[in-house]
Short mmCIF file of C-alpha atoms and ligand atoms in Angstrom, two decimals:
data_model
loop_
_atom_site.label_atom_id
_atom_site.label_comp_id
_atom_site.label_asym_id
_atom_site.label_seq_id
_atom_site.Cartn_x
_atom_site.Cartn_y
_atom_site.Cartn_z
CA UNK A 282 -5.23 -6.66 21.60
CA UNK A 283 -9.10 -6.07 20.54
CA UNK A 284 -9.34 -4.01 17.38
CA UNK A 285 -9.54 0.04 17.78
CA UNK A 286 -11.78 2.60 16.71
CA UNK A 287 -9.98 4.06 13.85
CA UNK A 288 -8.42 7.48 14.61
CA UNK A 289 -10.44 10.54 12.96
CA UNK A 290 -8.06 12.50 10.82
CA UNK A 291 -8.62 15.36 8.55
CA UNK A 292 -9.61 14.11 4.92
CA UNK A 293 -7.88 14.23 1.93
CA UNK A 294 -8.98 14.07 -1.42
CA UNK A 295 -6.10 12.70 -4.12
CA UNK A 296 -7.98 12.83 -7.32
CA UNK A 297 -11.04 11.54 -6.74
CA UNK A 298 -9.37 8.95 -4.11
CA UNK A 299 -10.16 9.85 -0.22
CA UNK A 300 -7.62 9.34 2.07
CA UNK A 301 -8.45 9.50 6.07
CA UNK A 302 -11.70 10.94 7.79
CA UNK A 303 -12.71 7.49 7.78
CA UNK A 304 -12.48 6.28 4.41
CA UNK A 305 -11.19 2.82 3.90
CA UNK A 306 -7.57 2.32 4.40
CA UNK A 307 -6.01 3.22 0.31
CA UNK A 308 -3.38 0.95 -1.27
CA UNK A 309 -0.74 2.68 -2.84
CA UNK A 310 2.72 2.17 -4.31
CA UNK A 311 5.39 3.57 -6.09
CA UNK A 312 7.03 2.71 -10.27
CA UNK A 313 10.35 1.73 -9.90
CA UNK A 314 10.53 2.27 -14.16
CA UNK A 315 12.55 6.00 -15.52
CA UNK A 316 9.62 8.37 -15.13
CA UNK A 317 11.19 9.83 -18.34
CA UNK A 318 10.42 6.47 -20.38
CA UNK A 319 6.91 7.12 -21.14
CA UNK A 320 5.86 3.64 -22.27
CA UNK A 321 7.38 1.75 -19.52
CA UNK A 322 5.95 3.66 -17.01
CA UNK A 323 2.47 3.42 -18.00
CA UNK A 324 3.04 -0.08 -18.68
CA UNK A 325 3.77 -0.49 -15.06
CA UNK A 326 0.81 2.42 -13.60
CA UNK A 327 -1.54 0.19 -15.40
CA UNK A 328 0.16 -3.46 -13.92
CA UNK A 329 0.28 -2.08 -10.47
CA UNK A 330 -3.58 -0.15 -11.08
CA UNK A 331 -4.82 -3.66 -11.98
CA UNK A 332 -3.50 -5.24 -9.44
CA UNK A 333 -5.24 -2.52 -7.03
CA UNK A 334 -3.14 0.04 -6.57
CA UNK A 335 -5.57 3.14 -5.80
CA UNK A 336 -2.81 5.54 -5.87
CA UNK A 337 0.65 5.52 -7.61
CA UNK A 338 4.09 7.35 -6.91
CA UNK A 339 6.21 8.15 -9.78
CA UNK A 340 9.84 9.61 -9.36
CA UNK A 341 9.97 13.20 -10.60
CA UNK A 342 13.88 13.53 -10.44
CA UNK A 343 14.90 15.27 -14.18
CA UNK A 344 13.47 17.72 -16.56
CA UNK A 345 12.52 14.88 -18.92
CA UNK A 346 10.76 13.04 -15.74
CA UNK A 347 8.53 16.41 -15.65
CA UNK A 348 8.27 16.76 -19.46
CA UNK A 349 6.82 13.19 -19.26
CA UNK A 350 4.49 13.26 -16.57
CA UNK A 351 1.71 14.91 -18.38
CA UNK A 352 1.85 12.70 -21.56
CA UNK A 353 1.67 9.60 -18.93
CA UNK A 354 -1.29 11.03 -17.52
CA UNK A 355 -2.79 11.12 -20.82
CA UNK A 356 -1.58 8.18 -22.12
CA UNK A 357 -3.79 6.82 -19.00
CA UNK A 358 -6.89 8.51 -19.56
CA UNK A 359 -6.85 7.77 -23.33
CA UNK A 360 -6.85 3.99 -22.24
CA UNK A 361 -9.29 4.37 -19.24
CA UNK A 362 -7.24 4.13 -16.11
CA UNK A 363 -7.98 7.34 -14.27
CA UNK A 364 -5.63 6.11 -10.84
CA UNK A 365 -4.39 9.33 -9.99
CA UNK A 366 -0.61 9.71 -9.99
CA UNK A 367 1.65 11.04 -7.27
CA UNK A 368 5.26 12.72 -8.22
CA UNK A 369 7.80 12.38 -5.45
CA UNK A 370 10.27 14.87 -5.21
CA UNK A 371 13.47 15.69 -3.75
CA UNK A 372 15.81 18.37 -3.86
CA UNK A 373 15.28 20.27 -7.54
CA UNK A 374 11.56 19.87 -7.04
CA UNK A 375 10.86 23.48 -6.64
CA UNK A 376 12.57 24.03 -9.78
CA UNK A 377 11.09 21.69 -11.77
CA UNK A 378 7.00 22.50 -10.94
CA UNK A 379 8.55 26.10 -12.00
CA UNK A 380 9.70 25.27 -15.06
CA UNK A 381 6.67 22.59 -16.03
CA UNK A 382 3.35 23.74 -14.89
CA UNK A 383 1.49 20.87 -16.78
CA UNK A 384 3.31 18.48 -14.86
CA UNK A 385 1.87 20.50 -11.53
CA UNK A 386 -0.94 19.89 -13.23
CA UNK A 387 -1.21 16.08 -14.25
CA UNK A 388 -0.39 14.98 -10.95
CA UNK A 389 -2.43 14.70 -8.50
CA UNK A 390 -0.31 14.86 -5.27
CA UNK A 391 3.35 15.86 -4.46
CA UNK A 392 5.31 14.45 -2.05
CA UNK A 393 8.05 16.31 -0.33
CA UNK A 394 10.78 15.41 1.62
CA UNK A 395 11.29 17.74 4.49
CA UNK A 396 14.84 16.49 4.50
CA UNK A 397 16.05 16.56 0.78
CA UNK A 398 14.64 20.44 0.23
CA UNK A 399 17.62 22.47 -0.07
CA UNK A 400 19.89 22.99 2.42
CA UNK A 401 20.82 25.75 5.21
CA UNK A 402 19.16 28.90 4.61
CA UNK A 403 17.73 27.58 1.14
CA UNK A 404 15.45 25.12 3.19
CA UNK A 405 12.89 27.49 4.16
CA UNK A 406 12.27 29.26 0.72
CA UNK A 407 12.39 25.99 -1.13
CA UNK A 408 10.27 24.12 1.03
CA UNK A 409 7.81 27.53 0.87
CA UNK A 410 7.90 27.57 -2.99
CA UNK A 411 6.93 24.17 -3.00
CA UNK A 412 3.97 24.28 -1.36
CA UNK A 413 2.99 27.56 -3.00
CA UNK A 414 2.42 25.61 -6.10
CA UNK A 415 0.43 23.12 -4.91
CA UNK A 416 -1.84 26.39 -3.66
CA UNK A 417 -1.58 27.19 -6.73
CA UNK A 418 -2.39 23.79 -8.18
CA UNK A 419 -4.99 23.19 -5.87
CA UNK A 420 -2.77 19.76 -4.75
CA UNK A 421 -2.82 18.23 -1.46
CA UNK A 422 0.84 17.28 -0.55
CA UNK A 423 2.47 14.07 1.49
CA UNK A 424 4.81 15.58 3.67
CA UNK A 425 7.41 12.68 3.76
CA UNK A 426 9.54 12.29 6.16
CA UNK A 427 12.00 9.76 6.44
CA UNK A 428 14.47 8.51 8.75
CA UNK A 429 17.52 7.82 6.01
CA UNK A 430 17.09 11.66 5.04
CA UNK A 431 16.03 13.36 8.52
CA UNK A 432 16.22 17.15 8.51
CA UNK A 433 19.09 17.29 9.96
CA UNK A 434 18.75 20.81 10.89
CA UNK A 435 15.73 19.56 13.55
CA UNK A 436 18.16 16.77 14.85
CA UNK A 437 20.86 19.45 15.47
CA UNK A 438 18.77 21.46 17.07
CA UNK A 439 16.90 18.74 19.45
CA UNK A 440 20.42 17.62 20.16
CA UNK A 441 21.61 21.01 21.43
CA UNK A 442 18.47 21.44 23.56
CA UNK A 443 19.56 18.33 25.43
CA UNK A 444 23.19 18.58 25.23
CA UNK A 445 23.40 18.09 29.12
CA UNK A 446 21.05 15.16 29.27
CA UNK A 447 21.77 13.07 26.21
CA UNK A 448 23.34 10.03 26.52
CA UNK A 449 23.74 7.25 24.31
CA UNK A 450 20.71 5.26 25.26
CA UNK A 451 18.47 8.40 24.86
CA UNK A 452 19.70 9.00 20.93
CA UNK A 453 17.47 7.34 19.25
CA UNK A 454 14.33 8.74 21.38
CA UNK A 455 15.78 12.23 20.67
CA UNK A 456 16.13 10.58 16.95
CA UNK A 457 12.37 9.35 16.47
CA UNK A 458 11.38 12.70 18.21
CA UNK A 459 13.43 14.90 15.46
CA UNK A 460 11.17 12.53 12.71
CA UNK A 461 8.14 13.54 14.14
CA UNK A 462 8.88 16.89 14.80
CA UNK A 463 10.15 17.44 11.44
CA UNK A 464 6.77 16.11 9.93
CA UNK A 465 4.91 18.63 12.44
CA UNK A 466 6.81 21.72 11.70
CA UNK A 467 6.86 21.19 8.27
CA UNK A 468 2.84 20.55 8.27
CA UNK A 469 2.27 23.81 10.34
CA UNK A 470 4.73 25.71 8.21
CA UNK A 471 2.60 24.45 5.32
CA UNK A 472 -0.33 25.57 6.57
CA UNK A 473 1.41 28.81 7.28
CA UNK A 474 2.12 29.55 3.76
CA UNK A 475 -1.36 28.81 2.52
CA UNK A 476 -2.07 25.20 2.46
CA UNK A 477 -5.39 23.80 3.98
CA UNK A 478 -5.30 20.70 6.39
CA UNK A 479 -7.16 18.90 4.08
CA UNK A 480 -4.34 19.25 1.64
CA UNK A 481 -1.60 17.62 4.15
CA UNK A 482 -0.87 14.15 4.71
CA UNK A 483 1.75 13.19 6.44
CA UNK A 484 4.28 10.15 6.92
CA UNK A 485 7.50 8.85 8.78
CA UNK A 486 9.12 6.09 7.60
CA UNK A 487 11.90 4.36 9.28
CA UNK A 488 13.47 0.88 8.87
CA UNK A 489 13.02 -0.48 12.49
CA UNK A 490 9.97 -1.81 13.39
CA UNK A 491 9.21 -1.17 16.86
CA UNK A 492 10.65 1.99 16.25
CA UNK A 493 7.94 2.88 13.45
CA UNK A 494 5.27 1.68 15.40
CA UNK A 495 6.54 4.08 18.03
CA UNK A 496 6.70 7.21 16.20
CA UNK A 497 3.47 6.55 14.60
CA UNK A 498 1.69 5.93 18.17
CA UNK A 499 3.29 9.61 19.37
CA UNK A 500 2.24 11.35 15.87
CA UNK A 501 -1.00 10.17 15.64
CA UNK A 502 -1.67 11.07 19.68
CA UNK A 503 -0.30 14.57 18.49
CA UNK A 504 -2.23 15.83 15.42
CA UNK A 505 -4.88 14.44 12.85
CA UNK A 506 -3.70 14.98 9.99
CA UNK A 507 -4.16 12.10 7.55
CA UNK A 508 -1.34 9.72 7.92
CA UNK A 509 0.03 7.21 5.47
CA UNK A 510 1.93 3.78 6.49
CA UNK A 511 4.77 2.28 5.35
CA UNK A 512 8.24 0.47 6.60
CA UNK A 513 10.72 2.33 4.35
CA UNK A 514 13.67 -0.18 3.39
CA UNK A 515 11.42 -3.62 4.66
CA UNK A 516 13.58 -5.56 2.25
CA UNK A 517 13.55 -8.51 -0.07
CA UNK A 518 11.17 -11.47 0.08
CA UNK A 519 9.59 -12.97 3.48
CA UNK A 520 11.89 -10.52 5.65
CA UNK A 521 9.67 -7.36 3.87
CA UNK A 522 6.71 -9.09 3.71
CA UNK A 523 7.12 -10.34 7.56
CA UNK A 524 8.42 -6.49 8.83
CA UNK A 525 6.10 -4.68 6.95
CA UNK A 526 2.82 -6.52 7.90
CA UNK A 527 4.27 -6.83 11.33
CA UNK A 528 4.94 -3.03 11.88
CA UNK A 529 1.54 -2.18 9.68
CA UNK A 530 -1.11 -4.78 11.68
CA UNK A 531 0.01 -3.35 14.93
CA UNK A 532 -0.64 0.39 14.07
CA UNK A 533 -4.03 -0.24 11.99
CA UNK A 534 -4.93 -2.78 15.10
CA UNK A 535 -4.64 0.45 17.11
CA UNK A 536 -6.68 3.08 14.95
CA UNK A 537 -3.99 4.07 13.28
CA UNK A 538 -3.45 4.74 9.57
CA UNK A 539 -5.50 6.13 6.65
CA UNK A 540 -3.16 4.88 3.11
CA UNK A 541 -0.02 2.15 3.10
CA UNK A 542 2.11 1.26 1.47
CA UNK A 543 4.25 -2.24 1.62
CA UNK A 544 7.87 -1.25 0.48
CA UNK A 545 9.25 -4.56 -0.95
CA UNK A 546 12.99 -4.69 -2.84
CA UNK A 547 12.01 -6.49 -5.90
CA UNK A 548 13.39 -10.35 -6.55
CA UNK A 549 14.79 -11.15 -9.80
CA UNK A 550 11.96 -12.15 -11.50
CA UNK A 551 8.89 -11.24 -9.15
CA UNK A 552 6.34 -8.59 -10.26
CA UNK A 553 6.55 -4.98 -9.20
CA UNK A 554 2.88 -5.67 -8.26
CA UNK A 555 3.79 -8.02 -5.25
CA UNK A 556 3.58 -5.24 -3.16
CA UNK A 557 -0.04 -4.43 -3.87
CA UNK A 558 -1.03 -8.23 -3.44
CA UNK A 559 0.61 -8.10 0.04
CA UNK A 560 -0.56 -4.63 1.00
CA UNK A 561 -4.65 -6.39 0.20
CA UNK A 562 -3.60 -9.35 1.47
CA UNK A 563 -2.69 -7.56 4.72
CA UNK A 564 -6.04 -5.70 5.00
CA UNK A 565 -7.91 -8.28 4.22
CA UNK A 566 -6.85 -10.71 6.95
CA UNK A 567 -6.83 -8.09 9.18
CA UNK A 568 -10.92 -7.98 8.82
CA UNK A 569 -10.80 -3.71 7.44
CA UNK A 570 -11.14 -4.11 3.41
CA UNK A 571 -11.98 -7.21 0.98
CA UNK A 572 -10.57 -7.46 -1.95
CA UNK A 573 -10.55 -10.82 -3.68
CA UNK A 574 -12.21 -14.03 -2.65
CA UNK A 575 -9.08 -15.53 -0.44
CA UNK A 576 -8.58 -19.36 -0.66
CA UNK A 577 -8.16 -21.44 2.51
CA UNK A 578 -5.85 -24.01 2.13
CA UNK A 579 -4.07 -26.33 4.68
CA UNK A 580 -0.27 -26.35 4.89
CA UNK A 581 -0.25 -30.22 3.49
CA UNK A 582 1.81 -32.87 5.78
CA UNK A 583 2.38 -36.78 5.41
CA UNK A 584 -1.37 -37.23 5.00
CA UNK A 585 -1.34 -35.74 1.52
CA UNK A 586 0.19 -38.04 -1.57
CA UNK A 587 1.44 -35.07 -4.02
CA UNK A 588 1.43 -31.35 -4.15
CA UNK A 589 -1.81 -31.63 -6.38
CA UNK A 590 -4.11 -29.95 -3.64
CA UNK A 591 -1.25 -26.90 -3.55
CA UNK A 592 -1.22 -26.46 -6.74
CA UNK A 593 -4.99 -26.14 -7.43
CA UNK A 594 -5.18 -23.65 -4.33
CA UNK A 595 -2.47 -21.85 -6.21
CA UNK A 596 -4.23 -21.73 -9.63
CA UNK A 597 -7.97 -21.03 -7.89
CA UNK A 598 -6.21 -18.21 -5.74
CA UNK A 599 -4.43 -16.82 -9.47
CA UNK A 600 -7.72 -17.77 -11.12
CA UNK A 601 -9.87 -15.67 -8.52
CA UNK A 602 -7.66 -12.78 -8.99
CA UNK A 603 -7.39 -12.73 -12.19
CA UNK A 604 -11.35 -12.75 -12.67
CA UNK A 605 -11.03 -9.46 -9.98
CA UNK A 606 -11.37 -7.18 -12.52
CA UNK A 607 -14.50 -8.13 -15.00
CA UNK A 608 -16.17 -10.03 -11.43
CA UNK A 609 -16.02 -7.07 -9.36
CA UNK A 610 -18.69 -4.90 -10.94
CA UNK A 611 -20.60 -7.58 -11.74
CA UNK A 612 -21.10 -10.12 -8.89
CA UNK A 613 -22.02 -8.16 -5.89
CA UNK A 614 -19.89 -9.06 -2.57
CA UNK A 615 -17.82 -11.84 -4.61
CA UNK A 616 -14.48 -10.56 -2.66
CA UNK A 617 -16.23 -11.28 0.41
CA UNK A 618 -15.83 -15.10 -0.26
CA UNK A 619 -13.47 -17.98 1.01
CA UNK A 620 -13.06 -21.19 -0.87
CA UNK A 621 -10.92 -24.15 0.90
CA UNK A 622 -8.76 -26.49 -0.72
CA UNK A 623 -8.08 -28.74 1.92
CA UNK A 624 -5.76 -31.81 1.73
CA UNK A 625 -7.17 -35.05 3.31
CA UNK A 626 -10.29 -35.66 5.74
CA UNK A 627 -8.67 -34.40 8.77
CA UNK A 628 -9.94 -30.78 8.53
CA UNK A 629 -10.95 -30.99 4.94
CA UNK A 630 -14.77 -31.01 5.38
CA UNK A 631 -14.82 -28.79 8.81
CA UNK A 632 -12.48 -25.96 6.55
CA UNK A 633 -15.07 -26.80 3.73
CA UNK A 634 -18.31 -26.37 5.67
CA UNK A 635 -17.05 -23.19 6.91
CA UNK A 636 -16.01 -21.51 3.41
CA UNK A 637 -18.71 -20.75 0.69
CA UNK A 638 -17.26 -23.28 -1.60
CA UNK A 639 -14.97 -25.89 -0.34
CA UNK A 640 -13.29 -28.96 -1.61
CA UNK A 641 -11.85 -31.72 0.70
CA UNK A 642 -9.42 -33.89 -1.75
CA UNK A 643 -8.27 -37.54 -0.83
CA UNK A 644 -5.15 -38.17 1.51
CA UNK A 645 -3.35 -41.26 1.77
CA UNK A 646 -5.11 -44.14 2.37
CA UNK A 647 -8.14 -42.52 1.69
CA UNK A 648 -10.70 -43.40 -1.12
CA UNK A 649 -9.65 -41.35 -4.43
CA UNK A 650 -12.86 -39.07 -3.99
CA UNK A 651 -13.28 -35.48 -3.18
CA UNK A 652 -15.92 -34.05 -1.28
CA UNK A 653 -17.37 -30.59 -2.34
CA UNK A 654 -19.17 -28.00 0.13
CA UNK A 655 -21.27 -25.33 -1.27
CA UNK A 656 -22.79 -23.08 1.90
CA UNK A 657 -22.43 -25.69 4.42
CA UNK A 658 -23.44 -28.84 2.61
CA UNK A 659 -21.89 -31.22 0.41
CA UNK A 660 -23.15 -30.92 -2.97
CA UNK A 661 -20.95 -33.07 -4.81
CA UNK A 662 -18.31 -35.38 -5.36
CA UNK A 663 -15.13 -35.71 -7.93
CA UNK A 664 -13.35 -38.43 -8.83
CA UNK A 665 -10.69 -39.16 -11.51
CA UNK A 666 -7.77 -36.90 -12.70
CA UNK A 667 -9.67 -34.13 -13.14
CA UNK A 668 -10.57 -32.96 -9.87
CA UNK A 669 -8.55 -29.78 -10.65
CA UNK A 670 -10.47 -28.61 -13.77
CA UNK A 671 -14.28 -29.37 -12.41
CA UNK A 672 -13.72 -28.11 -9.59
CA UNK A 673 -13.00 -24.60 -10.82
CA UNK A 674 -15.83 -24.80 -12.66
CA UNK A 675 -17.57 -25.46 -9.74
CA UNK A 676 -16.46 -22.33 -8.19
CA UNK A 677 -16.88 -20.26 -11.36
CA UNK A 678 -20.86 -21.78 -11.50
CA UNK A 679 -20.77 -20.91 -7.39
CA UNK A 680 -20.14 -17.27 -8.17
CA UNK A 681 -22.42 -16.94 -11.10
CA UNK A 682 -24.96 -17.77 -8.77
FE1 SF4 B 159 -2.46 -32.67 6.75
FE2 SF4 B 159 -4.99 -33.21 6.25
FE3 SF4 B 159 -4.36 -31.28 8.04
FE4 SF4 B 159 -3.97 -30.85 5.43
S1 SF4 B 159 -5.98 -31.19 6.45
S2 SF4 B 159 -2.51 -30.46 7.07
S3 SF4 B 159 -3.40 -32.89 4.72
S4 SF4 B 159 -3.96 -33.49 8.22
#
């Protein structure tokens, strides 16, 4: 499948961050800290910022979540980190933008669940209020809807309409058709009570791959609003990681897509930030944004003596990403580049040739020497135990260049 045009959508300005219209695709994600402990949660907006995070979701569940938002925001700007913040809301949201108007105000999006904004006949007036303050905020506005909290008044409804019909094969086409249809009603409702379209964004998430890809094909065919990505509920580990990207490639491959987000259960001991790696990672490979310089390395087999080549193209790869920060305003195009670390002479000085900087280190039964590639041609070559240390000095002297 050749890549597609992407799909003009209404933009969206979040902050100073522009989301569809053809702006490059935004990383975002979400804190998983108490929005109501202050220093933990910028802790973590400035960790997941770093790491490239363009736009960040904070829980806005309590009173002391509001009360907190706006000394967070602060707390940001006084140390220089101006991503803009996005307060997700469900149920008491109405109530609480009522109640703290500088939290309307330090935020710079709100997302609302169609599903989890009041119930019955409070739905309407809830879901109204809601977006009358972010008319009044000036605030564009996810409308989020998600499959594990569907309006359920939409399902009902859809349900009843094809009462005669519906069988159990058809339920969860009549299902994927209430999610979209509950993100269109609510966006033209929204618009109804005052909000431009370049204030909406919308999203449904679901767990099911193929199903996600599905309902994003039929909503993006049916409106242009902007539309943000994401596999709610991917999971843990390589299953997330795997889903995600999966469901994700498929839809940007087709056009489709303006902001993601890679929803990954945090591992004991694994960085909230994971997410945002993966999330670049993704658009990277996938040829629409760059980055970091990406490192090239070969899976390893019998041919190499030691994990010594995987663990240099671990520490270049942390080195290079590390350096993202000071390098990227400095060295112009430096996240276009590809280093190899390649174990033997099989592929090692093809791989190497190909990158800007590439090192081919010695298999078994191959002289203890490792060729180094700079553009194409072989500049150098290391021997001795520290292969490691001069070549990243190599690649440091490469890039200062
Ligand atoms: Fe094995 Fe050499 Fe190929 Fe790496 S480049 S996978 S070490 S044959």
């Amino acid at each position: 499948m050749s890549i597609s045009p992407r799909k003009q959508t209404q933009q969206v300005l979040v902050g100073d961050v522009k989301v569809g219209g053809g702006a490059p695709i935004v990383v975002q994600s979400m804190t998983n800290t108490d929005t109501a402990d202050i220093a933990s949660t910028v802790q973590q907006i400035i960790e997941l910022s770093m790491a490239g995070s363009e736009l960040v979701r904070v829980t806005v569940n309590t009173e002391e979540a509001a009360k907190a938002v706006p000394e967070i925001r602060n707390q940001l700007d006084q140390k220089g980190f101006s991503v803009p913040i996005v307060g997700d809301f469900h149920f008491n949201g109405h109530k609480l933008l009522e109640k703290y108007p500088a939290c309307a105000e330090a935020l710079s999006k709100f997302r609302i669940n169609p599903g989890n904004v009041g119930r019955g006949k409070n739905r309407d007036p809830q879901f109204q209020q809601m977006i009358e303050f972010a008319c009044r905020y000036d605030k564009p506005v996810r409308i989020g809807v998600n499959g594990g909290s569907l309006d359920q008044s939409v399902l009902t409804r859809l349900l009843d309409e094809n009462r005669k019909k519906a069988n159990p094969q058809e339920l969860p086409a009549i299902t994927r058709e209430a999610i979209v249809l509950s993100a269109l009603e609510s966006a033209a409702k929204a618009q109804e009570y005052g909000l431009g379209k370049d204030k909406i964004i919308l999203s449904c998430k679901i767990s099911n791959v193929q199903e996600l890809i599905s309902i994003y094909q039929d909503i993006s065919e049916r409106c242009d609003y902007a539309l943000h990505l994401g596999l709610t509920e991917a999971g843990m580990g390589s299953k997330g990681i795997v889903s995600s990207s999966a469901a994700l490639a498929v839809l940007m491959q087709q056009g489709i897509g303006d902001t993601i987000r890679i929803s990954l259960t945090p591992e004991p001991g694994t960085a909230r930030t994971k997410e945002v790696v993966v999330a670049q990672e993704l658009l990277q490979t996938m040829g629409f944004r760059s980055f970091t310089p990406l490192v090239i390395a070969c899976p390893g087999c019998g041919r190499t003596t030691s994990d010594y080549f995987q663990r240099l193209a671990q520490d270049i790869q942390a080195y290079l990403r590390d350096q993202m920060p000071i390098w990227k305003n400095k060295y112009h195009g430096v996240e276009e580049m590809e280093v190899a670390v390649m174990g033997c002479v099989v592929n090692g000085p093809g791989e190497s040739k190909n990158a800007n900087i590439g090192i081919s280190l010695p298999g078994t039964g191959e002289s203890p020497v490792a060729p180094v590639y700079e553009d194409g041609v072989k500049t150098v070559t290391l021997k001795g135990d520290k292969i490691a240390e001069e070549f990243q000095v190599l690649v440091e002297k490469y890039i200062e260049s």
